[in-house]
Short mmCIF file of C-alpha atoms and ligand atoms in Angstrom, two decimals:
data_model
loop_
_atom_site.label_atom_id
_atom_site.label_comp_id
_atom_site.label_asym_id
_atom_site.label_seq_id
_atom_site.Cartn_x
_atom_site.Cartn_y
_atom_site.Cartn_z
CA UNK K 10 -103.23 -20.80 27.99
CA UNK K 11 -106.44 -20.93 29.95
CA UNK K 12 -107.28 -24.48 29.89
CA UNK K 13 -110.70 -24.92 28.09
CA UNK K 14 -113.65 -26.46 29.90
CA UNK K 15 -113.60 -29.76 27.85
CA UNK K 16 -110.47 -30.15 29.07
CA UNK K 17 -110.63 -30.13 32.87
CA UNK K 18 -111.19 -33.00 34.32
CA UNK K 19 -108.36 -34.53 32.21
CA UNK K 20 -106.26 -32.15 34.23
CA UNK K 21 -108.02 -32.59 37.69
CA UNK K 22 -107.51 -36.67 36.99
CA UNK K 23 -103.45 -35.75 35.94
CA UNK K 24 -103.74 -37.25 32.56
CA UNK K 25 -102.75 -33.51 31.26
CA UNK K 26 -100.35 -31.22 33.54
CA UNK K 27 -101.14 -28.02 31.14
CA UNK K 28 -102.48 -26.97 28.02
CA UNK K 29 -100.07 -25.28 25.84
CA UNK K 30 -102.25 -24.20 23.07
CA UNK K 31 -104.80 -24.86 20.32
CA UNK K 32 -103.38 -26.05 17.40
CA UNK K 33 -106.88 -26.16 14.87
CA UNK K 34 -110.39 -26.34 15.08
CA UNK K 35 -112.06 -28.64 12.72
CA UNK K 36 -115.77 -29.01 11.66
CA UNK K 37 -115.60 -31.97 13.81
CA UNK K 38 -112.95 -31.47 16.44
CA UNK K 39 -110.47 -28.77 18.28
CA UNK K 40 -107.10 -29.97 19.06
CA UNK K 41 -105.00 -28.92 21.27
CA UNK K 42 -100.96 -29.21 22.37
CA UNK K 43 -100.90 -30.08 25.73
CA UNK K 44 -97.93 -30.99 28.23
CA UNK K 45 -98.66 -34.54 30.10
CA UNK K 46 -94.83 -34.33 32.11
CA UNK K 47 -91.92 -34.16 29.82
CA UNK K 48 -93.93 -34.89 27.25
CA UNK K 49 -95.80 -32.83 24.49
CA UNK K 50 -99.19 -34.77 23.07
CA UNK K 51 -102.30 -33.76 21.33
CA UNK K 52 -105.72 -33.74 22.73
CA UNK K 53 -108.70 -33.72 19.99
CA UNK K 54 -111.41 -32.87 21.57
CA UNK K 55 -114.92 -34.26 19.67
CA UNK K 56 -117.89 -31.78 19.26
CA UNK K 57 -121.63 -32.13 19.44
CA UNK K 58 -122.86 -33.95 17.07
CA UNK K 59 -125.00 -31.00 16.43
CA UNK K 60 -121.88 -29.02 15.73
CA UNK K 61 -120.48 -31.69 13.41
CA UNK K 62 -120.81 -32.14 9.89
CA UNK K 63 -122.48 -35.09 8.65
CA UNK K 64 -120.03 -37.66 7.58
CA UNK K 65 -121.69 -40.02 10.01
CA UNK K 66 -125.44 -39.01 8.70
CA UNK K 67 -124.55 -41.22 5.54
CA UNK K 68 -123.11 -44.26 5.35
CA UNK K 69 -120.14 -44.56 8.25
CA UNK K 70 -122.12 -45.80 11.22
CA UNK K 71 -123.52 -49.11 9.04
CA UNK K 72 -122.66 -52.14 11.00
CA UNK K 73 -120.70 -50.38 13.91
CA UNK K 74 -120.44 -52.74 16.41
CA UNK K 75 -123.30 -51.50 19.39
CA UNK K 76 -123.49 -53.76 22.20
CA UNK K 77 -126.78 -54.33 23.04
CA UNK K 78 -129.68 -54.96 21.29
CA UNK K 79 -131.78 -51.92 22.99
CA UNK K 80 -128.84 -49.69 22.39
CA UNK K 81 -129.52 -50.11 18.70
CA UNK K 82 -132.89 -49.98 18.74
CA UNK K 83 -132.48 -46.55 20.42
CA UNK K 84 -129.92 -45.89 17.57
CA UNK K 85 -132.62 -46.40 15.00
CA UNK K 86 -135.20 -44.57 16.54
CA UNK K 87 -132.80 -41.54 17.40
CA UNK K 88 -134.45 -41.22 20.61
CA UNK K 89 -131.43 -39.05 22.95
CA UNK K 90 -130.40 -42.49 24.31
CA UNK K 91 -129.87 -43.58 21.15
CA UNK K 92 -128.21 -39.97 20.13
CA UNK K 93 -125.79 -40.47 23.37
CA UNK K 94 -124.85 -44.06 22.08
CA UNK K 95 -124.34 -42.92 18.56
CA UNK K 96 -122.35 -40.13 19.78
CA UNK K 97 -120.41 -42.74 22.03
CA UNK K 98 -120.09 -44.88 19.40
CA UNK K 99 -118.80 -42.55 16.71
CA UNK K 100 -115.93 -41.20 19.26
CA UNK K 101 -114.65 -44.54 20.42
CA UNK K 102 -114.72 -46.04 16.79
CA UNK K 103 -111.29 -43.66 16.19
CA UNK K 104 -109.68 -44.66 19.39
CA UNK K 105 -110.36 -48.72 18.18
CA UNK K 106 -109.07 -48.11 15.02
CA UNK K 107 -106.17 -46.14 16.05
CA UNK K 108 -105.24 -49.41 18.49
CA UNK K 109 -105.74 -52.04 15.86
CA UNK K 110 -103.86 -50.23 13.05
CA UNK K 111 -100.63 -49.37 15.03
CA UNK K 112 -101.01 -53.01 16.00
CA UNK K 113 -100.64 -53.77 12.45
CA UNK K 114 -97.52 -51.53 11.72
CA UNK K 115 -99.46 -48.84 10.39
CA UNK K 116 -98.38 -45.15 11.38
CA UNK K 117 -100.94 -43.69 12.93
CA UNK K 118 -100.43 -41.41 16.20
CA UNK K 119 -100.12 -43.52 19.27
CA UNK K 120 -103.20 -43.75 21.22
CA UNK K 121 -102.84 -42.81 24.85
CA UNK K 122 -106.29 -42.36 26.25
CA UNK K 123 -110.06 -41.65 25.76
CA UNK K 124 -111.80 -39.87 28.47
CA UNK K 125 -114.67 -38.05 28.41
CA UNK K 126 -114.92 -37.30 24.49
CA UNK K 127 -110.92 -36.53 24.64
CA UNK K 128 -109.15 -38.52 22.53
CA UNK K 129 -105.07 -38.13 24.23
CA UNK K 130 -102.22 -39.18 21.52
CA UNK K 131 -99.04 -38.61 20.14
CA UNK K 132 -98.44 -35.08 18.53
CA UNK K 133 -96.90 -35.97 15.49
CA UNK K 134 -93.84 -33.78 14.68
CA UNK K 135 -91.83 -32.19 11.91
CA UNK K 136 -88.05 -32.60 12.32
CA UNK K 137 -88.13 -29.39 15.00
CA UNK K 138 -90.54 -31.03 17.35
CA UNK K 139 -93.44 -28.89 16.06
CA UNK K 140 -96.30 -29.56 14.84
CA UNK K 141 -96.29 -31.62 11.68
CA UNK K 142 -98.23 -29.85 8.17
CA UNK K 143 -100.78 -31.70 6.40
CA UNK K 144 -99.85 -32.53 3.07
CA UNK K 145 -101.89 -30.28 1.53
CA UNK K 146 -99.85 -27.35 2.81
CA UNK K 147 -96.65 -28.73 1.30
CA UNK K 148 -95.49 -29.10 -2.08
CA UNK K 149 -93.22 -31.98 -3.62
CA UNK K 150 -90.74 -32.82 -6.73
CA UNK K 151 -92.23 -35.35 -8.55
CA UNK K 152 -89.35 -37.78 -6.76
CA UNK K 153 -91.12 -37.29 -3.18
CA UNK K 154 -94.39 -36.98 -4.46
CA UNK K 155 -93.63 -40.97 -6.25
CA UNK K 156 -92.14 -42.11 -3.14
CA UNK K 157 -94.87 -40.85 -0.77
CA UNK K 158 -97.31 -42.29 -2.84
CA UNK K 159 -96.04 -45.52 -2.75
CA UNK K 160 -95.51 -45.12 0.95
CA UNK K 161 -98.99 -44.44 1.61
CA UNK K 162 -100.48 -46.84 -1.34
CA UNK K 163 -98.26 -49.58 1.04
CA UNK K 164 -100.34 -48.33 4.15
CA UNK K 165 -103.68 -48.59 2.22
CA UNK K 166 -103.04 -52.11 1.56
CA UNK K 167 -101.94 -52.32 5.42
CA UNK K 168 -105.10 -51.15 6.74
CA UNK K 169 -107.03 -53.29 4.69
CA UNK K 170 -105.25 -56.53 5.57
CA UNK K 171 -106.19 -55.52 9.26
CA UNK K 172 -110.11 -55.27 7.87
CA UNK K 173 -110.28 -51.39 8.09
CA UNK K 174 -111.07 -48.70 5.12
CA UNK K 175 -110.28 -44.96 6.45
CA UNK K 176 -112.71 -43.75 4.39
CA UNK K 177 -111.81 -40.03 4.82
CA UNK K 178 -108.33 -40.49 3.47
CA UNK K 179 -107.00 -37.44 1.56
CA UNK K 180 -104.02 -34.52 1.82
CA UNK K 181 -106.06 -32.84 4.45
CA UNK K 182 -105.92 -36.07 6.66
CA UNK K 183 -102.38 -36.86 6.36
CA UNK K 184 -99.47 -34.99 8.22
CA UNK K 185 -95.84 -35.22 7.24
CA UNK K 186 -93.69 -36.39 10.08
CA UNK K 187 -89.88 -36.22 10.77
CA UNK K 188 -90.33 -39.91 9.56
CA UNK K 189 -92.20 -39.69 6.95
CA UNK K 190 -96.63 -39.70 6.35
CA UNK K 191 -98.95 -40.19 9.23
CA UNK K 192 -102.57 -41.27 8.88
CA UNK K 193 -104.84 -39.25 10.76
CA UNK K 194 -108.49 -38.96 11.27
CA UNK K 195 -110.46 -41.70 11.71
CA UNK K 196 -113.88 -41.42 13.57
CA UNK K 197 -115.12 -42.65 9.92
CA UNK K 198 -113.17 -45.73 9.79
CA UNK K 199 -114.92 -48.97 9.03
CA UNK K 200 -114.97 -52.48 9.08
CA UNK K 201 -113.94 -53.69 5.12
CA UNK K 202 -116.13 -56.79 5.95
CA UNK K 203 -118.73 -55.89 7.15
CA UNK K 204 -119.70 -52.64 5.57
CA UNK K 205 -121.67 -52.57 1.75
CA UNK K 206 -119.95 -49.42 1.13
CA UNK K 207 -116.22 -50.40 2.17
CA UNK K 208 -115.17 -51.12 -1.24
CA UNK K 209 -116.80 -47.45 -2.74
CA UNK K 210 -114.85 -45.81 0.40
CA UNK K 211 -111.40 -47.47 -0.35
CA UNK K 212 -111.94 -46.50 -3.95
CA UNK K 213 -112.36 -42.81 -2.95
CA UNK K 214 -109.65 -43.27 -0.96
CA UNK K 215 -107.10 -44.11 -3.52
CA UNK K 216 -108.72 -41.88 -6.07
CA UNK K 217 -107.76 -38.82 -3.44
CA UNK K 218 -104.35 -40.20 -3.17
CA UNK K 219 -103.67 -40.31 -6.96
CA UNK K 220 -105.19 -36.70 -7.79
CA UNK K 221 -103.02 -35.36 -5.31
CA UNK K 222 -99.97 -36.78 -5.69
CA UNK K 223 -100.64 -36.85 -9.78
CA UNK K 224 -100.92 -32.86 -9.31
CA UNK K 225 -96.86 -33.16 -9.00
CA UNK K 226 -95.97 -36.39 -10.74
CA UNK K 227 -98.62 -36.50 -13.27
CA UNK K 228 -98.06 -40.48 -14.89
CA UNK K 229 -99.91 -41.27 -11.22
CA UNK K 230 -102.84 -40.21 -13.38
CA UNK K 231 -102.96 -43.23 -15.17
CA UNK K 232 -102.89 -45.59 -11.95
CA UNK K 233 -105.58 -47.67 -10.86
CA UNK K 234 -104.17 -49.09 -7.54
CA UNK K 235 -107.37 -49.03 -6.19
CA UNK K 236 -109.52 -51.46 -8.04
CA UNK K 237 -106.36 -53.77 -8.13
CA UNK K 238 -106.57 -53.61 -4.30
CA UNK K 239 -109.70 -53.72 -3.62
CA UNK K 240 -109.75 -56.95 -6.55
CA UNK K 241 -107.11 -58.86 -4.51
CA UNK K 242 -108.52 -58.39 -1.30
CA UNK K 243 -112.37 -59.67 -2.53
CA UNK K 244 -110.33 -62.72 -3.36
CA UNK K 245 -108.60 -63.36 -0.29
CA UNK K 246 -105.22 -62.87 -2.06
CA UNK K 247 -103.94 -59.32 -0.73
CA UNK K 248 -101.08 -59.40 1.66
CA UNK K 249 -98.88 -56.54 2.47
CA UNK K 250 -96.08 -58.41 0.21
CA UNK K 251 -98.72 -58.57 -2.65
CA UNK K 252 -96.74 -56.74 -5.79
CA UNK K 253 -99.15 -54.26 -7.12
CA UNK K 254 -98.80 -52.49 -10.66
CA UNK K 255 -100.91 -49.60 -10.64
CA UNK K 256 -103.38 -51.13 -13.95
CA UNK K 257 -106.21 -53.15 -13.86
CA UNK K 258 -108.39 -54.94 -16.86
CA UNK K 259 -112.21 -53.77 -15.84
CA UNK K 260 -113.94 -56.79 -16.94
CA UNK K 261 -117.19 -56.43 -19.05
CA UNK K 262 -119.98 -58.77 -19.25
CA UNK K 263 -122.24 -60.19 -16.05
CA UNK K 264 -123.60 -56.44 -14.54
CA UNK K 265 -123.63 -56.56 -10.71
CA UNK K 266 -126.99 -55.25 -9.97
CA UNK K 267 -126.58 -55.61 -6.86
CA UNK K 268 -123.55 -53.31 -7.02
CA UNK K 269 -125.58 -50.84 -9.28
CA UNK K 270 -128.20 -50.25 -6.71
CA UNK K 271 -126.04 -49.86 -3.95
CA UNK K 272 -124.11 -46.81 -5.98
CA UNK K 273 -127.24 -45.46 -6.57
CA UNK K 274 -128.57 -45.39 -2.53
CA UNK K 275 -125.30 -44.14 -2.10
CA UNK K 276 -125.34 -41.34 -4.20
CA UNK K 277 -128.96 -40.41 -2.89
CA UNK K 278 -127.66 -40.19 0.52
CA UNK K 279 -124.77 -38.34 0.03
CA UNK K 280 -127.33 -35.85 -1.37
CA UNK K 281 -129.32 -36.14 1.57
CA UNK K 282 -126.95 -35.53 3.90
CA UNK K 283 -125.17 -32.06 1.45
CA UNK K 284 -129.22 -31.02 1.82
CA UNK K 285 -128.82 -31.41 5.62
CA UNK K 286 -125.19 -29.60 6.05
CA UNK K 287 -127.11 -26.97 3.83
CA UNK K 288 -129.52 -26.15 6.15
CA UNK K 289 -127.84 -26.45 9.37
CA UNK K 290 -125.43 -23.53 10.47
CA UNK K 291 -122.28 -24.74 11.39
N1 ADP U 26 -101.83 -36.37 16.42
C1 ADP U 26 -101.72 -35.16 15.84
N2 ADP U 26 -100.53 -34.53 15.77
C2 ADP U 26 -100.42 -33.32 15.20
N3 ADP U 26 -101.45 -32.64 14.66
C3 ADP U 26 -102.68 -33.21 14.70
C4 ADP U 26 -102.88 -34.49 15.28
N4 ADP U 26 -104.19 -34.80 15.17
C5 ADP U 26 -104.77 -33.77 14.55
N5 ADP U 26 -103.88 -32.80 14.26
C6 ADP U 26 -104.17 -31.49 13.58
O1 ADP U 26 -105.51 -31.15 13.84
C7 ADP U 26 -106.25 -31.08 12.60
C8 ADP U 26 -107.66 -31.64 12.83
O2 ADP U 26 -107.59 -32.98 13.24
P1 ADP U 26 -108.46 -34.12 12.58
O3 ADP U 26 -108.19 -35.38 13.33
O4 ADP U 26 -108.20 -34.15 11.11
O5 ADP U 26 -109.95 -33.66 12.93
P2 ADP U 26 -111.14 -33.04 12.03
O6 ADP U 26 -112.20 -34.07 12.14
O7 ADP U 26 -111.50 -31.78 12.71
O8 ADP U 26 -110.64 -32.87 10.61
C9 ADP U 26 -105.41 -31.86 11.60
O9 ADP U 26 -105.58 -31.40 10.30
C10 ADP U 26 -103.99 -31.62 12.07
O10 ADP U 26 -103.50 -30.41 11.57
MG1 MG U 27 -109.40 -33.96 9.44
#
């Protein structure tokens, strides 16, 4: 095909030979198959932020590293310097993550370069070399859907013990390889330290697991892998050996107030920002 503007000058700098065709466009991205020699890769190619939805608009972009002091006060007064850093920001945070998770054995595409709002990887492939499916468009025995789980419960755990929560994790953001589940999407990623909502984001992200994978092995249901996790790791005890059994005791008692609060700011600007995607035409 015609290669699309956006992708140009990775051609004219020969990180891309040809582009082969566009595999999806996303509220946030377009991807595309593209030829770098004898090998096939993927280029996701980032919109506007004006184009996007507004994942970012409500809690994602809380403590991202910025680094400089004026760059953040142009973040918080959205001035169009502070727009471009935001924007800047937002892109590279998937390229980071995508670097420091394969680094800790998690499979994720392999990160080959970031130029000019291009993110170049690995196209991750079904057992002909095309294209993997998200999980969403396949459907399991209760056998696979038990063992993928557990797979991808494994790789929750993973990321966490490297400090990040995907935070967008669910059957749309997963592909199935030749080899097995690959984690995908991650401009949304964040920092489990360092972030107030890290713990309501890994929660959501376990919950999605469960409901999907319960849908064809319904005793997942009953699991509660994520408070377990996310118990273990506020207690410095999770390690990817840690032996996890799917139950936890909520505790009664001592209310975190703290905790309350947060959930409710939370839930007030996730409202916000549906009032926002409302109004804007995507
Ligand atoms: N590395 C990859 N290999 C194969 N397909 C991919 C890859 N990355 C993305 N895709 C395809 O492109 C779609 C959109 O990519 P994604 O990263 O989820 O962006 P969006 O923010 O638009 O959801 C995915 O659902 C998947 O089908
Ligand atoms: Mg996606």
């Amino acid at each position: 095909m015609k290669a699309p503007q956006r992708l140009q000058s990775l051609i004219d700098e020969g990180m891309i030979d040809a582009v082969v065709r566009q595999l999806m466009s996303g509220k946030e991205a377009t991807v595309y198959v593209v030829r770098c020699g004898d090998e096939t890769r993927c280029a996701k190619v980032y919109k506007e932020a004006t184009q996007r939805s507004f994942r970012q608009a409500v809690d994602y972009t809380e403590n991202r590293k910025v680094k400089n002091t004026r760059q953040a006060r142009a973040m918080a007064k959205g001035t169009r310097f502070g727009r471009q850093a935001q924007e800047a920001a937002w892109q590279s945070a998937e390229v980071d993550a995508l670097y420091r998770l394969a680094a800790a054995g998690v499979r994720v595409p392999r990160p080959h370069n970031f130029h000019e709002g291009v993110l170049l990887m690995e196209l991750v492939a079904d057992e002909h070399g095309a294209a993997a499916p998200r999980l969403n468009d396949v459907a399991f025995t209760a056998e696979q859907a038990r063992s993928h789980h557990a797979a991808l419960i494994a790789e929750v755990v993973r990321m966490l013990c490297a400090g990040v929560v995907h935070g967008d994790l669910s059957e749309f953001n997963i592909l199935l390889a030749a080899d097995g589940p690959v984690i995908i999407d991650l401009p949304q990623a964040v920092d489990a330290a360092g972030n107030n909502h890290a713990q309501r984001m890994l929660l959501r992200d376990v919950a999605n697991l469960r409901d999907f994978f319960g849908r064809f092995a319904p005793e997942l249901l009953h699991t509660d892998f994520g408070h377990e996790i996310w118990d273990l790791y506020a207690r410095g005890l999770l390690s990817t050996e840690a032996a996890l059994t799917g139950r936890f005791e909520h505790k009664r008692g001592a209310v975190d107030l703290g905790g309350v609060m947060r959930e409710i700011d939370d839930a007030r600007a996730e409202e916000a920002a549906r009032l926002l995607r409302l109004q804007t035409p995507q």
